CSV table of C-alpha atoms and ligand atoms in Angstrom, one decimal:
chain,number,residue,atom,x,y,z
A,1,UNK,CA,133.4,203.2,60.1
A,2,UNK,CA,134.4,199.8,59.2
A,3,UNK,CA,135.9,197.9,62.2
A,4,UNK,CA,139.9,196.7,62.4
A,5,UNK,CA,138.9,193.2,61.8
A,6,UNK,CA,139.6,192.7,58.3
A,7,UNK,CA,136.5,190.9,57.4
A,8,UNK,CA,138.0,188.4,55.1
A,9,UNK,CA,140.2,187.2,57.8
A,10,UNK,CA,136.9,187.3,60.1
A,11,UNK,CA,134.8,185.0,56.8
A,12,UNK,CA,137.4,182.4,56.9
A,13,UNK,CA,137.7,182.5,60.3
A,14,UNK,CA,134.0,181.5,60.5
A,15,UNK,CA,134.0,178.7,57.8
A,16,UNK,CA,137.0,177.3,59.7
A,17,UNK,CA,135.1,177.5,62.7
A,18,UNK,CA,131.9,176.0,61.4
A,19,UNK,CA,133.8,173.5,59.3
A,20,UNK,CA,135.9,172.0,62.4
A,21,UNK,CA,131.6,170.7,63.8
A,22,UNK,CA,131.3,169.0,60.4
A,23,UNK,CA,132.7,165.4,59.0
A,24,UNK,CA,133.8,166.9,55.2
A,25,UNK,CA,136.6,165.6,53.1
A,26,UNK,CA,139.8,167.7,53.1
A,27,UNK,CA,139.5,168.4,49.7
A,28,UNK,CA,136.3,169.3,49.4
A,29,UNK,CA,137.1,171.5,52.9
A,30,UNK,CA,140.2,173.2,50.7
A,31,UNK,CA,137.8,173.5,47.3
A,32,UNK,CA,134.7,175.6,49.6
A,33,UNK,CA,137.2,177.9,51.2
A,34,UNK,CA,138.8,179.4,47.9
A,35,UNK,CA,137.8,181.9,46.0
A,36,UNK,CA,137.3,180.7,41.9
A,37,UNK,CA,137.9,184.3,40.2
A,38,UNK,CA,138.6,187.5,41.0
A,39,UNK,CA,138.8,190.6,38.8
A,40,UNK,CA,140.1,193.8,39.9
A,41,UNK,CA,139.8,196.8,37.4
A,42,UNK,CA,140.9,200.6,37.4
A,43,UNK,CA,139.4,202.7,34.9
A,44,UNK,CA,139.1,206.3,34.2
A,45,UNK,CA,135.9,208.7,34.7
A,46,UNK,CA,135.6,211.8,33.3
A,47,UNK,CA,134.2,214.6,36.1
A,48,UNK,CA,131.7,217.4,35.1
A,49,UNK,CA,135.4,219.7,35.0
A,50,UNK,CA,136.7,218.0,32.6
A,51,UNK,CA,139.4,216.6,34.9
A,52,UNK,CA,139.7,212.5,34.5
A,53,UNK,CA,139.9,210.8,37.4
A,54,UNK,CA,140.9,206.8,38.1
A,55,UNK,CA,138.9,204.3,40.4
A,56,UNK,CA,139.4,200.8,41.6
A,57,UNK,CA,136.7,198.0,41.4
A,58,UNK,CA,136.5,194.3,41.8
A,59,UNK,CA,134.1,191.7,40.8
A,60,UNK,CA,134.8,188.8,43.0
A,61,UNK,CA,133.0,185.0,42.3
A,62,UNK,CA,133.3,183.0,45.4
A,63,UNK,CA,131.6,179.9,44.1
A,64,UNK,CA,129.4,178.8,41.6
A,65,UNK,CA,128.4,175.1,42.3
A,66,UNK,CA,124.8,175.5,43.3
A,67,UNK,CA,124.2,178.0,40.0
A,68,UNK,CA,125.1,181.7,38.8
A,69,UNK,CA,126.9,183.4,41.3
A,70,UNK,CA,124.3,186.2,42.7
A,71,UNK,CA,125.4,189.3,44.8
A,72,UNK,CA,125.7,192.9,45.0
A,73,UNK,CA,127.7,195.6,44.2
A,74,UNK,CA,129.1,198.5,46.8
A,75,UNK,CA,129.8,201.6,46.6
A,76,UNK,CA,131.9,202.7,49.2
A,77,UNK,CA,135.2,204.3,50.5
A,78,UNK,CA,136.4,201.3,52.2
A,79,UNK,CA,135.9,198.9,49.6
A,80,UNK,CA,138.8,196.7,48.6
A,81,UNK,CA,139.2,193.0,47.2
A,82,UNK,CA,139.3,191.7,50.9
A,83,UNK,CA,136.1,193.3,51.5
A,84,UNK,CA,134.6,191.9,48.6
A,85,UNK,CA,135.6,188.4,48.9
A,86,UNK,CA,134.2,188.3,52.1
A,87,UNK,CA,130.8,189.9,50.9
A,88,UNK,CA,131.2,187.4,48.2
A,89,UNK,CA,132.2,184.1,50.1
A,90,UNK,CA,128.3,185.0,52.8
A,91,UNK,CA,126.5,185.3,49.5
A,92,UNK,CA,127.7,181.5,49.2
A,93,UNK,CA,126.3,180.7,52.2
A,94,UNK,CA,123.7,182.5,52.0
A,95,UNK,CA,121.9,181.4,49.1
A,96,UNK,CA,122.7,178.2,49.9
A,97,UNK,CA,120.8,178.2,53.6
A,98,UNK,CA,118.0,179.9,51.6
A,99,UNK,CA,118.1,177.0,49.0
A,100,UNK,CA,118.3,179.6,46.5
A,101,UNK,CA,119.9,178.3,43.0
A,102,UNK,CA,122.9,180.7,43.3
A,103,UNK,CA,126.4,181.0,44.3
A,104,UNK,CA,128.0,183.9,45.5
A,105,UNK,CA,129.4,186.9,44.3
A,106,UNK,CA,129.8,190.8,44.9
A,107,UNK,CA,131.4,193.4,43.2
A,108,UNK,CA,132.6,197.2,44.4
A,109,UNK,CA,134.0,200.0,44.0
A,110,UNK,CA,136.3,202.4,46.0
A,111,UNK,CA,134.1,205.8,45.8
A,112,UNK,CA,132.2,208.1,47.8
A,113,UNK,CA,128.7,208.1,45.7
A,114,UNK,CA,127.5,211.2,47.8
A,115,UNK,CA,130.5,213.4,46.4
A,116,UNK,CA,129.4,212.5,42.6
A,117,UNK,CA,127.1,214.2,40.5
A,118,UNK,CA,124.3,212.3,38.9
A,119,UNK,CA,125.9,212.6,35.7
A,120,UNK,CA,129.4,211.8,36.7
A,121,UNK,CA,128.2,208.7,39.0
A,122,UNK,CA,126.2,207.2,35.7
A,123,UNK,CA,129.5,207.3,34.2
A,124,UNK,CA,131.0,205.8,36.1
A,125,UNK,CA,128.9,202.5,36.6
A,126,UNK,CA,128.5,202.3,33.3
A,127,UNK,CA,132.3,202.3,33.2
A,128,UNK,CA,132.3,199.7,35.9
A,129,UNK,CA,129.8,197.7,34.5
A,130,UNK,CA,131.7,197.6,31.3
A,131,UNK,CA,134.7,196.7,32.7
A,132,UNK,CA,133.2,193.4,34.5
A,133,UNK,CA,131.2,192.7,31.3
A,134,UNK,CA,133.4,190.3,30.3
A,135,UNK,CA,132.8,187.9,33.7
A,136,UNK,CA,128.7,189.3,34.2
A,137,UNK,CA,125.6,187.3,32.9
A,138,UNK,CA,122.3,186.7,33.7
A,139,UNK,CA,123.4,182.9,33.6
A,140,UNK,CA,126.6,183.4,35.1
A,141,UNK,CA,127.1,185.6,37.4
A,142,UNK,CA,124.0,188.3,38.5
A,143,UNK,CA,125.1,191.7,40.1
A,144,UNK,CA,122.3,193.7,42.4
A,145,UNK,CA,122.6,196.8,44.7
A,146,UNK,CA,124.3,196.5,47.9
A,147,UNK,CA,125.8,199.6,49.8
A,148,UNK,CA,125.7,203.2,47.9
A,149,UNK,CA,124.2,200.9,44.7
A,150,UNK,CA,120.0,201.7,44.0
A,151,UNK,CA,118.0,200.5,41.3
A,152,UNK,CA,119.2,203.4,39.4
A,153,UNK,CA,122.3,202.6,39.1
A,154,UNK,CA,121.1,198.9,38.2
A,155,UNK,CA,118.9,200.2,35.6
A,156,UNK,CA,122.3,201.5,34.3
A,157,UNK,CA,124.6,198.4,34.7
A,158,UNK,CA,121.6,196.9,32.9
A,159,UNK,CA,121.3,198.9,30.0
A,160,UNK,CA,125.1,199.1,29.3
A,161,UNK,CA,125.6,195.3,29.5
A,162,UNK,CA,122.8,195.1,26.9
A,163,UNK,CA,124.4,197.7,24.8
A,164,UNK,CA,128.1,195.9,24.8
A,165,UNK,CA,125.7,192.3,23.6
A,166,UNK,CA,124.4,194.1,20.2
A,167,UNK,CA,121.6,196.2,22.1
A,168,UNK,CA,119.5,193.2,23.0
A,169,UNK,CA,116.9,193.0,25.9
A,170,UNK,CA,118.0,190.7,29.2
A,171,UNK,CA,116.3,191.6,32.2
A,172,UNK,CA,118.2,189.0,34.2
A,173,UNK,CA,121.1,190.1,33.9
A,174,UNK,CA,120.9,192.4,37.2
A,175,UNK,CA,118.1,192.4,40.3
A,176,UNK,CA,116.8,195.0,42.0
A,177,UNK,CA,116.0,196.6,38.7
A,178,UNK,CA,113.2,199.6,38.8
A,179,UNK,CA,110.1,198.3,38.3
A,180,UNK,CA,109.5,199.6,35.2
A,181,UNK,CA,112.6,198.1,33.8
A,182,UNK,CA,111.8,194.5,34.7
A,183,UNK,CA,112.1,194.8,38.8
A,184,UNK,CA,110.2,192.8,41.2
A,185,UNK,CA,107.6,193.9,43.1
A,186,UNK,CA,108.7,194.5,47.4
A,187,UNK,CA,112.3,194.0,45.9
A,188,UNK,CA,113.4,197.3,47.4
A,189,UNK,CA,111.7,197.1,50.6
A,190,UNK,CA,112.7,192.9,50.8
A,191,UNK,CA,115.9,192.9,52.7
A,192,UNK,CA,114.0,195.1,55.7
A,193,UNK,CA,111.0,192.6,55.3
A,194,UNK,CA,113.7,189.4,55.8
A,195,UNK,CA,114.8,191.1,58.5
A,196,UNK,CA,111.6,191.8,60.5
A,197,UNK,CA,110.1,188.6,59.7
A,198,UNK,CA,113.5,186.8,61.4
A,199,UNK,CA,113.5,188.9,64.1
A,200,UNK,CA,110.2,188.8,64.6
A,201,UNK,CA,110.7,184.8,64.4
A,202,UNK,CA,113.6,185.0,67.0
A,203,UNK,CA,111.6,187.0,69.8
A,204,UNK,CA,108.9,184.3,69.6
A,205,UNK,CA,111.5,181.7,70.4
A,206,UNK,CA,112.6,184.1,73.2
A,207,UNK,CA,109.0,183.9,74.9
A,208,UNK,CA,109.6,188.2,74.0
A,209,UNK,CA,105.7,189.7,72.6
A,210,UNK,CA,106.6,192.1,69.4
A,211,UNK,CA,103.9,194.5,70.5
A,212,UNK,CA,105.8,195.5,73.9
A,213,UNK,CA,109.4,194.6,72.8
A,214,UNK,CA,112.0,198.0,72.2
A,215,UNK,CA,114.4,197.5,69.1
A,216,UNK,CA,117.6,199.8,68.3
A,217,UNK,CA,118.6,200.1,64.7
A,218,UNK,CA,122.5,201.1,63.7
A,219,UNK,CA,122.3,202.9,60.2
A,220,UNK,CA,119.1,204.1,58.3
A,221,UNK,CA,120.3,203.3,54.4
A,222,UNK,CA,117.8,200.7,52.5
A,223,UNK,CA,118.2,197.9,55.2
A,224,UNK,CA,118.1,200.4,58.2
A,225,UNK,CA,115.0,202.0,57.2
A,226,UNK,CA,113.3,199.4,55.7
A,227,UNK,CA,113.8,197.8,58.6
A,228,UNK,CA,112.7,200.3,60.9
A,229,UNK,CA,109.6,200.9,59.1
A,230,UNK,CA,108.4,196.7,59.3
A,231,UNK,CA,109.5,196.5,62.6
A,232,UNK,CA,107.1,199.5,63.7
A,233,UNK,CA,104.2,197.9,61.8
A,234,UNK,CA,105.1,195.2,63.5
A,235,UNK,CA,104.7,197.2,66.9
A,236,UNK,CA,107.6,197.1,68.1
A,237,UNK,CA,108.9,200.2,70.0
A,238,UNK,CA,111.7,201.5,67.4
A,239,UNK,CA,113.3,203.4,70.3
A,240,UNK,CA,116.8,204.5,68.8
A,241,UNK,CA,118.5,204.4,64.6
A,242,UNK,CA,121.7,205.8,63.7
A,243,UNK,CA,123.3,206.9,60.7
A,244,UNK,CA,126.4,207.9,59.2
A,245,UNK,CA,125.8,211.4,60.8
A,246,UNK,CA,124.9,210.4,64.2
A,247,UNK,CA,122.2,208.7,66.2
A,248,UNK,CA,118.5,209.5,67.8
A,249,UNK,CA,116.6,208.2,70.6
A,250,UNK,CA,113.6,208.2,72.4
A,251,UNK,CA,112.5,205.3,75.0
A,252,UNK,CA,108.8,205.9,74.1
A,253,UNK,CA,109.1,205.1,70.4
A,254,UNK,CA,110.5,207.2,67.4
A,255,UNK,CA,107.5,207.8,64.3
A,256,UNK,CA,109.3,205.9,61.9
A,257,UNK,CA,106.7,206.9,59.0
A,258,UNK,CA,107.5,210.5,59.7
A,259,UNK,CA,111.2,210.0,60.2
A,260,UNK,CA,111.9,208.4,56.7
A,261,UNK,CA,110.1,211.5,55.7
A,262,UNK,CA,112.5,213.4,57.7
A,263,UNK,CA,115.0,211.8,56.4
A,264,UNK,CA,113.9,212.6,52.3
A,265,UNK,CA,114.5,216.1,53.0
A,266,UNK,CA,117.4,216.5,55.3
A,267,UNK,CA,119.5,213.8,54.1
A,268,UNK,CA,120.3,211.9,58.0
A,269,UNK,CA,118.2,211.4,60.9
A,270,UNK,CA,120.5,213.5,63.4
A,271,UNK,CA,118.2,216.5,65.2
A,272,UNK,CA,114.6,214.9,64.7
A,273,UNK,CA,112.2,216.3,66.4
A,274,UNK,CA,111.6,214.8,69.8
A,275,UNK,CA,114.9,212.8,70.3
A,276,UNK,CA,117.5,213.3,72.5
A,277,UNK,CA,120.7,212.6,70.4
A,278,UNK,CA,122.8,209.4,71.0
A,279,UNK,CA,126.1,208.3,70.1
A,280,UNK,CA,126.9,204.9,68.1
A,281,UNK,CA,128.5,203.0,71.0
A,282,UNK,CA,125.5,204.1,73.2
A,283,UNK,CA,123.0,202.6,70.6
A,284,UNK,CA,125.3,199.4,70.2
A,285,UNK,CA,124.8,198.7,74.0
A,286,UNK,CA,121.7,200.7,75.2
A,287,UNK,CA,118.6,198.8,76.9
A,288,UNK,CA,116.3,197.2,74.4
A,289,UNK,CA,115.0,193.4,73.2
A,290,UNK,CA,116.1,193.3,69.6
A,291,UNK,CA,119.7,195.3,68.2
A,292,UNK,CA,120.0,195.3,64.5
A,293,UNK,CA,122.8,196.1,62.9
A,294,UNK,CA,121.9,197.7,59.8
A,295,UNK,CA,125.4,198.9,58.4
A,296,UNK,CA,129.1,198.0,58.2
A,297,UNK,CA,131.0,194.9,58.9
A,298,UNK,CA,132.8,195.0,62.4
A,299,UNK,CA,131.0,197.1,64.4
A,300,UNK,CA,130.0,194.5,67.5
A,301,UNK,CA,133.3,193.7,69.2
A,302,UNK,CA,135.2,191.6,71.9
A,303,UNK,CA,135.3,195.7,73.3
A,304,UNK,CA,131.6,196.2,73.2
A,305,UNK,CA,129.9,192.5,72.7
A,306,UNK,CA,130.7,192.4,76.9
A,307,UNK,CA,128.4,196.0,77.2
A,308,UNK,CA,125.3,194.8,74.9
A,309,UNK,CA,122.4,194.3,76.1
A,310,UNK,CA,119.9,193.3,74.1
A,311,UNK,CA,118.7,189.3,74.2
A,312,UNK,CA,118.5,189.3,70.5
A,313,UNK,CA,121.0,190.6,67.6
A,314,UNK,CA,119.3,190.6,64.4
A,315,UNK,CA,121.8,191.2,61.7
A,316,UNK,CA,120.8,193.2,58.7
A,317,UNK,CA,123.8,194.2,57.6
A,318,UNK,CA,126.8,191.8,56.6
A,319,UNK,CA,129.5,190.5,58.6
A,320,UNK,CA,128.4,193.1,61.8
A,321,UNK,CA,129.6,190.9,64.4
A,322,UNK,CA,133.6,190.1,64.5
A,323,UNK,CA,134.2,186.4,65.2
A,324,UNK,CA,135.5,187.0,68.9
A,325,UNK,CA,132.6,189.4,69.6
A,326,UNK,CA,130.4,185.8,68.8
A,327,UNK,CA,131.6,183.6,71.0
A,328,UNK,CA,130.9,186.5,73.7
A,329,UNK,CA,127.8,186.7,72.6
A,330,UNK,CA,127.1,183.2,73.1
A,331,UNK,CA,128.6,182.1,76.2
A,332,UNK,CA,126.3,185.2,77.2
A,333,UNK,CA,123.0,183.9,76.5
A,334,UNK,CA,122.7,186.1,73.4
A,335,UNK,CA,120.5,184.8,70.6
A,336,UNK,CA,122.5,185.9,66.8
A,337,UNK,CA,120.6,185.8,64.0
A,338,UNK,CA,123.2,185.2,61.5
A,339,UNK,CA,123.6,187.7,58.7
A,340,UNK,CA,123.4,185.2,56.1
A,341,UNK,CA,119.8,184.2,56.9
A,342,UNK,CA,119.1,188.0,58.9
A,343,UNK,CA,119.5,189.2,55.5
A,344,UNK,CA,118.4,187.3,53.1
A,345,UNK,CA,115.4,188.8,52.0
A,346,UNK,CA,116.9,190.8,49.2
A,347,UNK,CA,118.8,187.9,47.6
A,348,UNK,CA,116.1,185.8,47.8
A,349,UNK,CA,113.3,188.3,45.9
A,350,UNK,CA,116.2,188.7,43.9
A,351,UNK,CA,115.9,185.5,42.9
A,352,UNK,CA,112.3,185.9,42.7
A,353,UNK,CA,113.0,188.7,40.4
A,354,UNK,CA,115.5,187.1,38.0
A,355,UNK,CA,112.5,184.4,37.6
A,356,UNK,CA,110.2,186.5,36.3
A,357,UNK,CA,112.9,188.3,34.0
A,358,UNK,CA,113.2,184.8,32.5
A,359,UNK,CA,109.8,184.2,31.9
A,360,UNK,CA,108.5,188.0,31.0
A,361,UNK,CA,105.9,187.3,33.7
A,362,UNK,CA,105.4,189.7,36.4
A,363,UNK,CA,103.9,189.1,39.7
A,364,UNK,CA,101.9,190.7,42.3
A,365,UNK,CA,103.3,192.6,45.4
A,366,UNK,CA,101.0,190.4,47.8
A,367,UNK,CA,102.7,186.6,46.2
A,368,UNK,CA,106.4,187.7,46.6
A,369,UNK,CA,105.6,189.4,49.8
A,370,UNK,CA,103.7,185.7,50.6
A,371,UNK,CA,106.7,183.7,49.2
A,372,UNK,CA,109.2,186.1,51.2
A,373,UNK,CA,107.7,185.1,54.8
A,374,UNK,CA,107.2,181.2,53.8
A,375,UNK,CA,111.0,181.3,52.7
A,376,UNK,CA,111.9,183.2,55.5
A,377,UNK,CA,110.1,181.5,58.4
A,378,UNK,CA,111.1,178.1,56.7
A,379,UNK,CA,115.4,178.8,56.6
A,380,UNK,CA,114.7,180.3,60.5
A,381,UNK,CA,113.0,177.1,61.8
A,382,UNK,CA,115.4,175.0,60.0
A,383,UNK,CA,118.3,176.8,61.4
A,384,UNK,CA,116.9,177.0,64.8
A,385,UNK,CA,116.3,173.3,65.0
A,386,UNK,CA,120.0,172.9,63.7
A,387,UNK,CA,120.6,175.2,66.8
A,388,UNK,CA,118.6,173.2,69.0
A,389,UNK,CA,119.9,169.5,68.0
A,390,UNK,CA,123.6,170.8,68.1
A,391,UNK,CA,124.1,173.3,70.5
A,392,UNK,CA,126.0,175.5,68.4
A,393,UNK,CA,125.7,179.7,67.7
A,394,UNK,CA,122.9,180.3,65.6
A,395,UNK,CA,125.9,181.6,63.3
A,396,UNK,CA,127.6,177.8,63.2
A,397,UNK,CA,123.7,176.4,62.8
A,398,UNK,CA,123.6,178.3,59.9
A,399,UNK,CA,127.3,178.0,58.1
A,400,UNK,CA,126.9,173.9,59.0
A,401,UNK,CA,123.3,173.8,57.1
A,402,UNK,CA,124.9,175.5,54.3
A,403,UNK,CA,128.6,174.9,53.3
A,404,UNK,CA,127.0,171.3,54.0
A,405,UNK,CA,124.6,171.9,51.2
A,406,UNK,CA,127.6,173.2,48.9
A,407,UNK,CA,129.3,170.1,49.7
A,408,UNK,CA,127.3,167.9,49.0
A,409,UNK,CA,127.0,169.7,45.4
A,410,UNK,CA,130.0,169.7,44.8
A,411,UNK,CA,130.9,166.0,45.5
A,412,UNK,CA,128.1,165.1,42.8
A,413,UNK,CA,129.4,167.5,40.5
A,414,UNK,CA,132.9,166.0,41.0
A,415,UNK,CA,136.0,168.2,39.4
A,416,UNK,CA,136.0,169.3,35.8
A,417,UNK,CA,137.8,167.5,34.0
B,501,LIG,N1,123.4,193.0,48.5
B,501,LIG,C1,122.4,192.1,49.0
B,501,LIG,C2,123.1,191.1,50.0
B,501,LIG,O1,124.1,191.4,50.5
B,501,LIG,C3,121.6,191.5,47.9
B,501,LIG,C4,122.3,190.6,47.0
B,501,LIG,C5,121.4,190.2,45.8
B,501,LIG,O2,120.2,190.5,45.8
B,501,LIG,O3,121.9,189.6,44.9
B,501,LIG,O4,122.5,190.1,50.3
């Protein structure tokens, strides 16, 4: 279900945007918007019949000025190398408004993972992550799951990059490891926490009280659920989520506890027990305080950003809102927050994580859960008061804070040689 915008056209269209509010040298303008290296690679898998089949990937490193480039990997259908140089050009930005030592990357591959076996999808991302071994590190360029990617499949990336290096031991080398391998504490649960703790941020800045707010949730993977289930700690009224599948709703509160249950067993959220079902566009523009988008890039658009309303968009997933659905959105009153810091959570206990693989010291749920809302809260309030003091989008706030932060790197840096 990815939207018609392509969404590399829709990632330059926002740096352009956010760059045309800022004072920057041309050069260092025409430097931030390219992309330094890209590698696409076809390779073959062998399938539990025998037969041998061929897929696509791409590693793409958007920039690497403020440290190893850091981002995920995807598995999915509609993956290309536009795709991931968009998903790799917000990882820029985003680590940079987190002030996170990274640059951005991401990395893909054109699959289905549900049609795989287990045995036939460890093939092939140990194919995959052999084929991008040559342009992977842990202080170079960090991959991390994304999309259709789980610490499984990182424990495997993992292991076969160690394997190619002579069978040694780096733990940095990917985040979002399993525990027992080297992971981080509340890494799988972080990108959900980021989210709740920004939107929770957002409805105080709307005069909007958690405890009586209604929230709608579009997809229920790791970010949807995660999501779900912080938000209705939080108590806030989850009162419609959507996957893949279809969508539920019910206006006095879904159990999200029980539903990820639910979910465990049945695979999708469609025909839980007492919800009425939904369709996407309905969630997209139903009656609540807080929508999150929680899957694909262009699903809020100049068709349906008119029909929305909610008073706050929180997005969790990347790139949800198309550039013309934003400037809707805020001439209506709409308060974004931006993907890039929506999101962040993950990257930024990433980070957390790919400390402690360093330093073979490993810390307690309750300090990266502590860390996570001080890091949080801190890149919302300085956003908001970018917000405030310019009177741009949230979205512009946010891309002016950071690409300004990459700038300035880069002009100390200077050009090599
Ligand atoms: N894939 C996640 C994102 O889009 C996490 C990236 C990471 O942890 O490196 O932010």
């Amino acid at each position: 279900m990815a939207g018609k915008t392509n969404p590399y056209k829709a990632a330059l269209a926002q740096f352009d945007a956010a760059v045309s509010h800022m004072n920057l040298d041309p050069s260092t303008v025409a430097y931030l918007r390219s992309i330094r290296r890209e590698v696409t690679v076809t390779f073959p898998v062998e399938m539990d019949d025998g037969e041998i089949r061929m897929f696509t990937g791409y590693r793409v490193q958007h920039n690497s000025v403020l440290g190893p480039t850091k981002g995920g990997v995807r598995f999915h259908p509609d993956v290309t190398l536009d795709e991931t140089r968009a998903l790799a050009m917000w990882m820029t930005w985003k680590s940079a408004l987190m002030n996170l030592p990274f640059g951005g990357a991401k990395g893909g591959v054109s699959v289905a993972p549900q049609s795989l076996s287990t045995n036939e999808l460890r093939r092939l991302s140990r194919r995959y992550a052999a084929e991008i071994s040559l342009v992977i590190g842990p202080e170079s360029d960090i991959p991390a799951p994304d999309v259709g990617t789980n610490p499984q499949v990182m424990a495997w990336i993992m292991d076969t990059y160690n394997q190619l290096k002579g069978g040694g031991h780096t733990p940095a080398i990917v985040t979002g490891k399993p525990i027992p391998l080297g992971g981080s504490k509340g890494r799988f649960e972080a990108t959900g926490m980021g989210v709740m703790f920004t939107a929770r941020e957002a409805m105080k800045f709307k005069g909007i009280d958690p405890s009586s707010a209604t929230v709608a949730i579009q997809g229920f993977g790791n970010v949807g659920s995660m999501t779900a289930r912080f938000m209705h700690e939080l108590g806030t009224k989850v009162i419609a989520v959507s996957d893949v599948y279809g969508g539920i709703h019910n206006s006095d509160g879904i159990d999200i506890p029980k539903l990820i249950d639910y979910v465990k067993q049945t695979g999708s959220v469609v025909d839980f027990p007492g919800t009425e079902p939904i369709s996407n566009e309905e969630l997209l523009t139903m009656k609540c305080d807080v929508l999150i988008p929680a899957a694909l890039e262009g699903q809020i658009t100049a068709e349906n950003a008119p029909r929305i309303q909610a008073r706050i968009i929180a997005e969790g997933a990347n790139g949800p809102t198309t550039p013309e659905a934003d400037q809707i959105l805020h001439d209506r009153g709409i308060l974004v927050v931006p993907d890039i810091l929506c999101n962040a959570g993950g990257v930024t206990v990433s980070y957390f994580e790919w400390v402690q693989g360093w330093q073979h010291i490993f810390w307690e749920r309750e300090e990266v859960v502590s860390r996570l809302e001080k890091a949080m809260v801190s890149s919302f309030n300085a956003t908001l008061e970018q917000y405030k003091r310019t009177g741009l989008s949230m979205r512009m706030a946010a891309y002016t804070l950071a690409i300004g932060r990459v700038a300035e790197a880069f002009e100390l840096l200077g050009v090599f040689p």
